[in-house]
XYZ file of C-alpha atoms in Angstrom:
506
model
C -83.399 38.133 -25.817
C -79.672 38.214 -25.887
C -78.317 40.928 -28.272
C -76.878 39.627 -31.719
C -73.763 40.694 -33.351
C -72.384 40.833 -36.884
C -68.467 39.784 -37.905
C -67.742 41.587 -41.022
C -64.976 38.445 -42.095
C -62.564 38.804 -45.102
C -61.668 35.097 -45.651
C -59.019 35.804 -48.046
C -58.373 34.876 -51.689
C -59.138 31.346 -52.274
C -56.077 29.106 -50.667
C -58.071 28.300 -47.385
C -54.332 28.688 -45.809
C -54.978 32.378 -45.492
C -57.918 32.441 -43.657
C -56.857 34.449 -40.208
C -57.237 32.601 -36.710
C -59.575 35.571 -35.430
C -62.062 34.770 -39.091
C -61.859 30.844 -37.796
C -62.763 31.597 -34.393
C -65.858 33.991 -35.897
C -67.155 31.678 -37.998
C -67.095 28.799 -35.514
C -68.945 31.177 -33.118
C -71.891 32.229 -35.321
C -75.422 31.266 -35.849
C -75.833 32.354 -38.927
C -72.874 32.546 -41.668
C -73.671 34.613 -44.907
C -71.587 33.916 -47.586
C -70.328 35.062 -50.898
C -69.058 33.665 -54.313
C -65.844 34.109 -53.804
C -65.301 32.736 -49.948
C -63.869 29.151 -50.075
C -66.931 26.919 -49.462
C -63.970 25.011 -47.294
C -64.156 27.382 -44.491
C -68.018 26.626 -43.504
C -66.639 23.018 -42.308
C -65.240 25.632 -39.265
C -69.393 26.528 -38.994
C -71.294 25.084 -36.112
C -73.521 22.187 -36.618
C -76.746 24.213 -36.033
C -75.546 27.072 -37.789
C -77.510 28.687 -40.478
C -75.571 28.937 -43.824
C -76.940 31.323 -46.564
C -75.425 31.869 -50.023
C -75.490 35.605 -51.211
C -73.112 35.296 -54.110
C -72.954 37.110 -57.266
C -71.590 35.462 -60.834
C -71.503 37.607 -63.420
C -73.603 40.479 -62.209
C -76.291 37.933 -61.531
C -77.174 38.343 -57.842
C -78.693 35.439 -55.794
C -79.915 38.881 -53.343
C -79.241 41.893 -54.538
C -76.996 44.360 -51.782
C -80.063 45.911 -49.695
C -81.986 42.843 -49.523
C -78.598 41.160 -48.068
C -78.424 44.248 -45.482
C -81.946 43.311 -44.490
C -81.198 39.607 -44.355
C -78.082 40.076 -42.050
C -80.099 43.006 -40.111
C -83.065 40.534 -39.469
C -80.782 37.967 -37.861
C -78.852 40.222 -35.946
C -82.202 41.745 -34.364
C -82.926 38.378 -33.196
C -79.895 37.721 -30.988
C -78.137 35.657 -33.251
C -74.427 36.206 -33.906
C -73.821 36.474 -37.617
C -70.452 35.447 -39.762
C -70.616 38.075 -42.722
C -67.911 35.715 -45.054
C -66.808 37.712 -47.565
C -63.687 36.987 -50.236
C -61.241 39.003 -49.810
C -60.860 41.918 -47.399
C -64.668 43.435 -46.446
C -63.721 46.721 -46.685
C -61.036 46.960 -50.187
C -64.191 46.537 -52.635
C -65.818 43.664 -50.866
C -69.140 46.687 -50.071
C -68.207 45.899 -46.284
C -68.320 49.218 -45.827
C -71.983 49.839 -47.274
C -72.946 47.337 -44.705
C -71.266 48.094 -41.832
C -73.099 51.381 -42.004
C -76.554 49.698 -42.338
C -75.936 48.161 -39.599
C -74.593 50.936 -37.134
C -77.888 52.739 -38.208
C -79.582 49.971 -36.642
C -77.650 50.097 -33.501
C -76.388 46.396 -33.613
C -72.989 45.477 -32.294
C -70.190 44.977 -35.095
C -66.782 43.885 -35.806
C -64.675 43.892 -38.792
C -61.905 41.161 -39.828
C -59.475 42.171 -42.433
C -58.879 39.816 -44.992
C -56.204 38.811 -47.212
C -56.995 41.306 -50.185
C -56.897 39.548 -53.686
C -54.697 42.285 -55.138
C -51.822 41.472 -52.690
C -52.315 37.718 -52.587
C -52.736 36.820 -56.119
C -49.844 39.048 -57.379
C -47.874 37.329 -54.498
C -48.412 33.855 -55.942
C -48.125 35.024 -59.451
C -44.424 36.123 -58.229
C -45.169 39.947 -59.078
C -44.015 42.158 -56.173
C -46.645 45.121 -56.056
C -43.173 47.271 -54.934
C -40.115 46.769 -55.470
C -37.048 49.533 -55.019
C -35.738 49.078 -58.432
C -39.353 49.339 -60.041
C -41.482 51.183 -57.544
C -42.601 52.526 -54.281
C -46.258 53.264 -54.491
C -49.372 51.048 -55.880
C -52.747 51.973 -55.980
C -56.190 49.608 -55.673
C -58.911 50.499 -58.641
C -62.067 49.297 -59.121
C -62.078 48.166 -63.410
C -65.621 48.142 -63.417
C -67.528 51.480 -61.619
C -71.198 51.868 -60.528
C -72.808 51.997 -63.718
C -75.403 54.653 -62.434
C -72.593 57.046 -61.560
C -72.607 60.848 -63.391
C -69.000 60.743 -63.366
C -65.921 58.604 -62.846
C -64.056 58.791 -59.577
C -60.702 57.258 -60.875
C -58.706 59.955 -61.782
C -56.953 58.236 -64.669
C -54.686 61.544 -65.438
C -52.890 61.139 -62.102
C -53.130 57.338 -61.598
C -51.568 56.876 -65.120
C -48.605 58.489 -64.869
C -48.244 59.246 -61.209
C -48.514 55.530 -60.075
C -45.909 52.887 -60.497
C -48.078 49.650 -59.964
C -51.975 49.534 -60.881
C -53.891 46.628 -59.331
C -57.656 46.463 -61.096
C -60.346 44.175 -59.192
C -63.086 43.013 -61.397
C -61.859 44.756 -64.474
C -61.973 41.741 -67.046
C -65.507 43.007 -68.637
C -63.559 46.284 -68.892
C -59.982 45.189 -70.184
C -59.858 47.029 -73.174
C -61.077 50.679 -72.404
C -59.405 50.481 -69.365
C -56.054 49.805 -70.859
C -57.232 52.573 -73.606
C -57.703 55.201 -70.863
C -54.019 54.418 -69.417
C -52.253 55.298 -73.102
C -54.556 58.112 -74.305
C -53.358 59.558 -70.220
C -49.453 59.165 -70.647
C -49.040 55.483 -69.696
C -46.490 53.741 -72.202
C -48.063 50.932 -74.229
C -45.241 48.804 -73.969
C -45.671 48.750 -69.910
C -46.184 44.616 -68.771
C -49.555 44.024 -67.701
C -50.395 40.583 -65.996
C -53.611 39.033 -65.514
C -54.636 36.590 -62.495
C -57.516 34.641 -62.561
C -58.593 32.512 -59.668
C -55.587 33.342 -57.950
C -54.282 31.386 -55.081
C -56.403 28.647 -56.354
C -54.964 25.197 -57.752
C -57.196 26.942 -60.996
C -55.043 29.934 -61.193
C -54.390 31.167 -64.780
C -51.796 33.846 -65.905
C -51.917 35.421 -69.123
C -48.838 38.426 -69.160
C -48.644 40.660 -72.207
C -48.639 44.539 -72.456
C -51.095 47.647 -72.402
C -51.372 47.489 -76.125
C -52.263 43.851 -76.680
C -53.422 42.325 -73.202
C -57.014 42.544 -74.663
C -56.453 40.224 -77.211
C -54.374 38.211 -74.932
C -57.090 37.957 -72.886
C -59.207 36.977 -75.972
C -57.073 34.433 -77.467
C -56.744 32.901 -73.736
C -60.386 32.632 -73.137
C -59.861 33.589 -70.203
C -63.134 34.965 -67.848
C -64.133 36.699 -64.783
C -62.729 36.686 -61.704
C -58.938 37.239 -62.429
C -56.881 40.681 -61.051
C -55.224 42.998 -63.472
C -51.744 44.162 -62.590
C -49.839 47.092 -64.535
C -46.244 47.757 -64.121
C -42.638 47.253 -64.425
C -42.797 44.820 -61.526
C -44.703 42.234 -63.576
C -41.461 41.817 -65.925
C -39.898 39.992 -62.426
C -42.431 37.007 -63.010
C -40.529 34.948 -64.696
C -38.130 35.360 -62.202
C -39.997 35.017 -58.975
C -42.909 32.802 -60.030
C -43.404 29.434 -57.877
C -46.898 28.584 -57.331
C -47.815 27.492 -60.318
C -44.409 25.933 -61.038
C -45.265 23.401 -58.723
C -45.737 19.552 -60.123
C -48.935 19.110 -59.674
C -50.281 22.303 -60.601
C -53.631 22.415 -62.483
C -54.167 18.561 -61.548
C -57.965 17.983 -60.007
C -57.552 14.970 -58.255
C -60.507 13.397 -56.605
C -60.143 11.692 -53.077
C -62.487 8.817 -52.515
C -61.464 8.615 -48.184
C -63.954 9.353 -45.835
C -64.333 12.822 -44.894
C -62.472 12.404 -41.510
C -59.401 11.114 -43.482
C -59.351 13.018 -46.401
C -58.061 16.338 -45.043
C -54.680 14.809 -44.399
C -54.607 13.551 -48.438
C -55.693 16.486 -49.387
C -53.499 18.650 -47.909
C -50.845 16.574 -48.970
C -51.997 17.211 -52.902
C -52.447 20.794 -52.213
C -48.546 21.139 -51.295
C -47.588 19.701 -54.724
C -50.382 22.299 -56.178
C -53.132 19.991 -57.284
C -56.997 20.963 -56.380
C -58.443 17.808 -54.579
C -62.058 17.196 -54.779
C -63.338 15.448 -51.635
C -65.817 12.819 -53.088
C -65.842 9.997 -49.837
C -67.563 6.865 -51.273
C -67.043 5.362 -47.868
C -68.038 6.365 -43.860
C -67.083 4.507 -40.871
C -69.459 3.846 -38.449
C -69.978 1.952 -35.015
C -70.891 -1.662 -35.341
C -74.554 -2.700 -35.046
C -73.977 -4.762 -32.080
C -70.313 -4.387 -29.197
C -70.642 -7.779 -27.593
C -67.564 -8.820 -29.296
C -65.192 -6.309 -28.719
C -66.660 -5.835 -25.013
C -65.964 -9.739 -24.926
C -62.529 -9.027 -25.600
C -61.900 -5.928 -23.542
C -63.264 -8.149 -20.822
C -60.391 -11.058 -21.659
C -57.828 -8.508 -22.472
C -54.985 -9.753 -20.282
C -55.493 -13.194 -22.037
C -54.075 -12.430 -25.283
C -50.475 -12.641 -26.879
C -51.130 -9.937 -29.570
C -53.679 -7.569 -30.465
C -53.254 -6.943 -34.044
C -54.427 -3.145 -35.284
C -54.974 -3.226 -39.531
C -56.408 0.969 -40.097
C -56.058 3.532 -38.158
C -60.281 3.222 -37.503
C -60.058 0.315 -35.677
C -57.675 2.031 -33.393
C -59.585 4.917 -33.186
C -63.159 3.041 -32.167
C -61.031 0.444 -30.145
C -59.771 3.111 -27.861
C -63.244 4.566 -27.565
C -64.896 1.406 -26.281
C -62.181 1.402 -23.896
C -63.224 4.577 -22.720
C -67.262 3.779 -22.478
C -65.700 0.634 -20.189
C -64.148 3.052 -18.337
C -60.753 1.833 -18.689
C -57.693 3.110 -20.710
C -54.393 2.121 -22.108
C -52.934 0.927 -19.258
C -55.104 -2.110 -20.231
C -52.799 -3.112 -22.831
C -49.983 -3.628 -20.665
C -48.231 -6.719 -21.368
C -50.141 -7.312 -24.883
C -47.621 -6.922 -27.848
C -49.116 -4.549 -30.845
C -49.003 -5.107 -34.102
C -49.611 -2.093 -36.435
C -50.141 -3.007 -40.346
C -48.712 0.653 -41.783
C -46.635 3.742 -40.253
C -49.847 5.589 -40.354
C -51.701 2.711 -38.091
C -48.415 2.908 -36.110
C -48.875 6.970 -35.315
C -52.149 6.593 -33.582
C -50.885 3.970 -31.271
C -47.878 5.757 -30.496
C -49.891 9.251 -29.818
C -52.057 7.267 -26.999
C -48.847 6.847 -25.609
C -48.523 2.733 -26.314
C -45.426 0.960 -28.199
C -45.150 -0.677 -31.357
C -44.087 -3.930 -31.219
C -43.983 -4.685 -34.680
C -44.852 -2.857 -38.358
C -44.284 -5.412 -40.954
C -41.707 -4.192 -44.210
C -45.029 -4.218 -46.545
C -48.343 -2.565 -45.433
C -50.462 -5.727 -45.812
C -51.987 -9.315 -44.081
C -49.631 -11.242 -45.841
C -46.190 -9.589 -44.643
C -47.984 -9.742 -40.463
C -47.235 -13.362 -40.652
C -44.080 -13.084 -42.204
C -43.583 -10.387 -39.131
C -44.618 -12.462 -36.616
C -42.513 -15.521 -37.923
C -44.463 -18.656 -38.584
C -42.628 -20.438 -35.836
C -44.602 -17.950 -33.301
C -47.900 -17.941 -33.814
C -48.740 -21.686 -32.749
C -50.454 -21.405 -29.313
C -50.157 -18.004 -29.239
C -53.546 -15.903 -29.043
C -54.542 -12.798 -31.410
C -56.684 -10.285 -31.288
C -58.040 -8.584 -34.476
C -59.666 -5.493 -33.829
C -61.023 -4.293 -37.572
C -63.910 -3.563 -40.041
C -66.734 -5.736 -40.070
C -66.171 -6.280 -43.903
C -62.378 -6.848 -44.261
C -60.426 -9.879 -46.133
C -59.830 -13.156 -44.314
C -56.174 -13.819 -44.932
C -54.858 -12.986 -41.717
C -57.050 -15.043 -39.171
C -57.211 -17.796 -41.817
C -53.384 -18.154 -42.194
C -52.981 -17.291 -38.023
C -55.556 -19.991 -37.541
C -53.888 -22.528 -40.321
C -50.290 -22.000 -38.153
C -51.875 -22.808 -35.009
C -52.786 -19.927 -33.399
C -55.830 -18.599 -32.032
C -57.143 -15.318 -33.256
C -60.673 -13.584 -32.367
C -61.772 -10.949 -35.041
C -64.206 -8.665 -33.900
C -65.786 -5.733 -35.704
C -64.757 -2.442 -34.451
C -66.218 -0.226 -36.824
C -68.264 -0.665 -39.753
C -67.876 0.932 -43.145
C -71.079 2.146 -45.246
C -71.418 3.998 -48.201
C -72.688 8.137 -47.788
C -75.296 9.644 -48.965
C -73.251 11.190 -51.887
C -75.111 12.746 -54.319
C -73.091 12.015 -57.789
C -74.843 14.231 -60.261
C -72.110 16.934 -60.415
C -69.425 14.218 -60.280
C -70.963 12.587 -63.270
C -71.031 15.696 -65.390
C -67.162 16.823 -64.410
C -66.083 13.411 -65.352
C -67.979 13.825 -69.092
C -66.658 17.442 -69.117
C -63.155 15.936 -68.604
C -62.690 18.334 -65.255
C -60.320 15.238 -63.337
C -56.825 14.037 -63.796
C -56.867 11.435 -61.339
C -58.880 9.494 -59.014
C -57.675 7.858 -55.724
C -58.510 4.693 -54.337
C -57.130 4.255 -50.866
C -58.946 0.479 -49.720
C -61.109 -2.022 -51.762
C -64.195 -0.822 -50.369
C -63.380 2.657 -51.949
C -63.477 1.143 -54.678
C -66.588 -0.966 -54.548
C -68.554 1.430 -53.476
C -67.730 4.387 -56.151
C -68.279 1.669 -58.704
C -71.847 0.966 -56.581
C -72.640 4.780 -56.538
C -73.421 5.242 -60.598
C -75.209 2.373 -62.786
C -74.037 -0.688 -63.752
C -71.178 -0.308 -66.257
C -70.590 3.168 -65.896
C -67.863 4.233 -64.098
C -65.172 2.398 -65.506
C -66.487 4.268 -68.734
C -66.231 7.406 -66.371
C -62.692 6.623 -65.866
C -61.502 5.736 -69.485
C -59.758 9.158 -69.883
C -58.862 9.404 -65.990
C -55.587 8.348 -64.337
C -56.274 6.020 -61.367
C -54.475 5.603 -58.066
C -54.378 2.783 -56.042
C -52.974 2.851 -52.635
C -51.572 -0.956 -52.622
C -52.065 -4.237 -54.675
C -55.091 -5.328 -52.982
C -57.099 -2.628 -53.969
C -55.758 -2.885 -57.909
C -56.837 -6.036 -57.677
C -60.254 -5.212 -56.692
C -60.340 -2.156 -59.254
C -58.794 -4.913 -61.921
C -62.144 -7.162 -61.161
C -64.310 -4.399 -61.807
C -63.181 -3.090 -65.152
C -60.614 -0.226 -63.573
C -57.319 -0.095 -64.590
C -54.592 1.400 -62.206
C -52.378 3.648 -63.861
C -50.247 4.622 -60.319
C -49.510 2.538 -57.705
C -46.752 3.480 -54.899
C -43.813 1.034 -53.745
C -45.199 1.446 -50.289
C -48.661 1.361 -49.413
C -49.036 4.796 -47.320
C -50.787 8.084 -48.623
C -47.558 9.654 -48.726
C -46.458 7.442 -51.202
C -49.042 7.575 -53.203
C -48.965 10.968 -53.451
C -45.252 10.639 -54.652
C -46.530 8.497 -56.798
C -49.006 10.564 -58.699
C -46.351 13.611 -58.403
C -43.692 10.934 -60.553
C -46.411 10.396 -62.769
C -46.738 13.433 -64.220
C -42.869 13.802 -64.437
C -43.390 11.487 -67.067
């Protein structure tokens, strides 16, 4: 049996962007990855297909295992060859209990490694704009624990040094603990007027901020409502926050926006939102697949060099053109001497990376403006091929086919609705959790209107603003009760996302 191995893996604060390269490469090596509350849910996309994921987390004090039953767990594994991904938020070893572990497992003579993380004290300071140091506030900062071991005899924070003797305090988990806390820092010197900020979900799209003072940052605290997790910061350098802050400055800031793609083309959206500072939820209500049956686009691989145009509408029917290429075992060089027609820049950009010219992107992203493209004088005689969807609208061949041309549509990929399971969905919509929803195609749509019961999610969306990629898809969200609210001048993802981002300039 080959020996395991455990990565120790701090995977940072919450903004998947500060993940290390080293923690990707761990997690996409392990077996088993063992992760905790606070560890972005995002990063076990990086985890094997086969791996093993196990939630450990604790909300609350409520532990799903308690600490030596997770040593056990993680010491099992490891015993049985398998490499283990330890994911922990944070660093492991600056109050993340890495070290507790690390020493169960040396006991036990299994292989180890540690990978720092991105502590939360440094990170969500940093996107609160409060500099931990600074040379006209301070040169030294110290990492405390706001809520000890219960079972200890005695406290090992010295609070009559650490008041006075330390220019920036950073508290982890000290919320449940606010007020005694900042009690212990007057009765031991500490001014009461010194700023105190506190950072909840920081790094997050959900980060909160709440700055006040030693003497009433309690009740700010109370007033704000605001709950565990969140960072406690204490010092002149918090005063520079109104100064330096940016991240949650941004426009879209706060916004949950939900992103109906597929899961292979969200990303790109959602990364998109995340630069403005809105929290996307990935929700796909649609999957491309292969079609049923290839005998028409191997039929037209086969007659290739017979037609005029081959006309690509989504970046999909590229993508599963190209493959059947492949399976043929032929390649681009087929094309040669085929103009291409791409309907969108975005359509255009996976042609281009295989290395192929675009012969034409019509000024508006849609069937209509291809003809206009083409120029109605051109098409007659001419032959088209229309690589696409198997469900798709009928304008284009219909209109090629009315000018004289001859056009053969066959189904590169099909598109399906997933599995999704809409039970949470449903109960953040009635909670009033989303700002906008985003409808990139008609079938997107269709089929979120198909995935709750009849009637109900236009009622869903009553309080929601929607986004509509281009005037087709209004139209189908107009036919099925939907109003749009946002709808960009041109029909790219980009654009829309401009277009939410003016929105809420509004």
């Amino acid at each position: 049996m080959s020996k395991g191995k455990v990565y120790l893996i701090g995977a940072g604060p919450g903004d998947p962007g500060l993940i290390t390269v080293k923690a990707v490469e761990c997690i996409k090596e392990a077996d088993v990855v063992v992760y905790d509350y606070l560890a972005n849910k995002k990063f076990l996309d990086y985890a094997r297909e086969k791996a093993e994921i196990i939630y450990v987390g604790k909300v609350g004090g409520a532990h799903t295992l308690p600490q030596d039953k997770i040593n056990e767990l993680i010491i099992e594994k490891a015993k049985k060859g398998k490499i283990i991904a330890r994911l922990k938020g944070g660093d492991p070893f600056i109050f993340g209990r890495g070290g507790e572990e690390a020493e169960e497992i040396v006991a036990e003579g299994i292989d180890f490694e540690v990978i720092p993380g991105v502590t939360a004290g440094v990170a969500a300071a940093a996107y609160a704009g409060i500099p931990l140091t600074h040379r006209d506030f301070t040169t030294t900062v110290a990492f405390i624990t706001g809520h000890e071991d219960p079972t200890k005899d005695e406290s090992n924070i010295y609070w009559d040094k650490i008041s006075t003797g330390i220019g920036t305090l950073v508290f982890y988990m000290g919320i449940g603990n606010l007020e005694p806390n900042m009690k212990k820092l007057i009765e031991n010197g500490r001014s009461p007027d010194t700023p105190v900020a506190l950072i909840r979900w920081g790094t997050t799209s959900a980060q909160e901020t709440v700055v006040g003072t030693i003497a009433d940052i309690a009740e700010k605290a109370r007033a704000a409502n605001l709950k565990a997790p969140a960072i406690t910061v204490v010092g002149g350098v918090v005063s520079l926050r109104d100064k330096l802050r940016w991240f949650d400055k941004r426009p879209l800031f706060g916004k949950r926006v939900i992103v109906t793609r597929s899961r292979e083309q969200a990303s790109d959206f959602s990364a998109l939102l995340e630069k403005y500072g809105a929290e996307p939820i990935e929700f796909p209500t649609i999957e491309t697949v292969a079609p049923k049956d290839w005998k028409e686009i191997d039929r037209a691989i086969k007659n290739l060099p017979k037609y005029d145009w081959a006309i690509f509408t989504s970046v999909n029917g590229v993508k599963y053109f190209v493959e059947r290429l492949k399976k043929h075992g032929k390649d681009i060089r087929e094309l040669k001497g085929i103009n291409i027609c791409a309907i969108g820049p975005a359509t255009a950009k996976a042609i281009e990376d295989l290395g192929i010219r675009v012969d034409l992107v019509p000024k508006e992203y849609r069937a209509e403006a291809i003809i206009e493209g083409l120029g109605k004088n051109k098409i007659k005689g001419r032959r088209f091929l229309l690589p696409r969807a198997l469900k798709a609208r009928e304008v284009l061949p219909e209109e090629i086919k009315r000018l004289g041309g001859k056009v053969d549509v066959v189904s590169a990929y099909r598109t399906i609705k997933p599995k999704e399971k809409t039970d949470d969905i449903r109960k953040m919509f009635q909670e009033k959790k989303f700002d906008v929803v985003t409808f990139t195609s008609s079938s997107t749509v269709e089929n979120f209107v198909s995935m709750f019961k009849k009637g109900e999610a236009a009622g869903l969306l009553q309080d929601v603003a929607v986004a509509s990629i281009g005037p087709i898809t209004r139209d189908t969200a107009s036919t099925l009760g939907i109003k749009t609210n946002i709808m960009p001048e041109k029909y790219t993802i980009p654009a829309l996302t401009e277009a939410i981002v003016q929105y809420f300039k509004k």
